């Protein structure tokens, strides 16, 4: 695996190597990321991953400084999965000047749920992903971007960005990898104490409960969502949201009407100081 740090070196490395299949990450790789790399290998001529902890998508009080940076171990994992090229820019390589041009995603999609609780998050994500796409696909004129469904709203926002800017990038969404007890794999799971880890599957369990109730009862959705929040709170969590939305636009399904698309239950909640997100399509 070739490891490059600068945009110029990346472009030189990728020149003449066909269409990249690209997995952007912030590092501290776990089996979820590695599953994205395995998917990418079937989708392009050259498999590219990036590791960059993107300051633009963190709020001032969030964990940018403490976000685990484990480059050496990450390289070994990527190499073992057959990744061809790792782009690991340092901050001045990707942001040589402060990034004053930023992408403004559609508020209808990006200011709800995660965007409501983390204002500016999707501006930061879209800005860096657009820039990474320019670096990775510049030489080939296009390729494939591979993203996990655990960040469900992020995947949707990126799909819309690609569509609206007519980017020559096909976006592939990959199912969430889970631990044996159902907990979605996430770099932030590393922040959990042993006791918290034992309780952590409760978030997914509440999404399962919510999906089952929506399928099997006639209760109004708002009531079911409030009950799911109460159930999680009673277990010592601080939920931001537990909600059921239409999969294609993340709008609430209209009461009593058939939803315009299949549904997804989405949740975000804090266990101690660790904020976890998860979702369940149904
Ligand atoms: O999902 C992530 O790890 C990040 O949001 C991404 C897509 C790498 C952009 O920094």
Short mmCIF file of C-alpha atoms and ligand atoms in Angstrom, two decimals, residues 24-27 33 50 52-54 57 67 121 124-125 128-129 132 147 151 154 158, ligand 1:
data_model
loop_
_atom_site.label_atom_id
_atom_site.label_comp_id
_atom_site.label_asym_id
_atom_site.label_seq_id
_atom_site.Cartn_x
_atom_site.Cartn_y
_atom_site.Cartn_z
CA UNK A 24 -13.01 8.54 3.34
CA UNK A 25 -12.45 8.06 7.08
CA UNK A 26 -11.25 9.90 10.15
CA UNK A 27 -9.08 6.95 11.17
CA UNK A 33 -14.37 0.82 8.14
CA UNK A 50 -8.22 8.60 3.41
CA UNK A 52 -8.17 12.93 8.08
CA UNK A 53 -9.72 14.20 11.30
CA UNK A 54 -11.66 17.11 9.88
CA UNK A 57 -17.11 19.15 11.34
CA UNK A 67 -10.37 12.06 18.76
CA UNK A 121 -21.69 19.52 11.10
CA UNK A 124 -17.96 20.62 7.58
CA UNK A 125 -18.61 17.13 6.22
CA UNK A 128 -14.15 18.13 3.28
CA UNK A 129 -15.80 15.40 1.21
CA UNK A 132 -11.34 14.92 -0.90
CA UNK A 147 -19.88 5.36 2.89
CA UNK A 151 -24.04 7.66 9.45
CA UNK A 154 -24.49 11.81 6.22
CA UNK A 158 -23.55 13.23 0.37
O1 LIG B 1 -17.82 9.58 8.42
C1 LIG B 1 -16.72 10.11 8.64
O2 LIG B 1 -15.80 9.47 9.17
C2 LIG B 1 -16.50 11.55 8.26
O3 LIG B 1 -17.64 12.32 8.47
C3 LIG B 1 -15.96 11.73 6.83
C4 LIG B 1 -16.98 11.26 5.80
C5 LIG B 1 -14.67 10.97 6.67
C6 LIG B 1 -15.68 13.21 6.55
O4 LIG B 1 -14.73 13.72 7.45
#
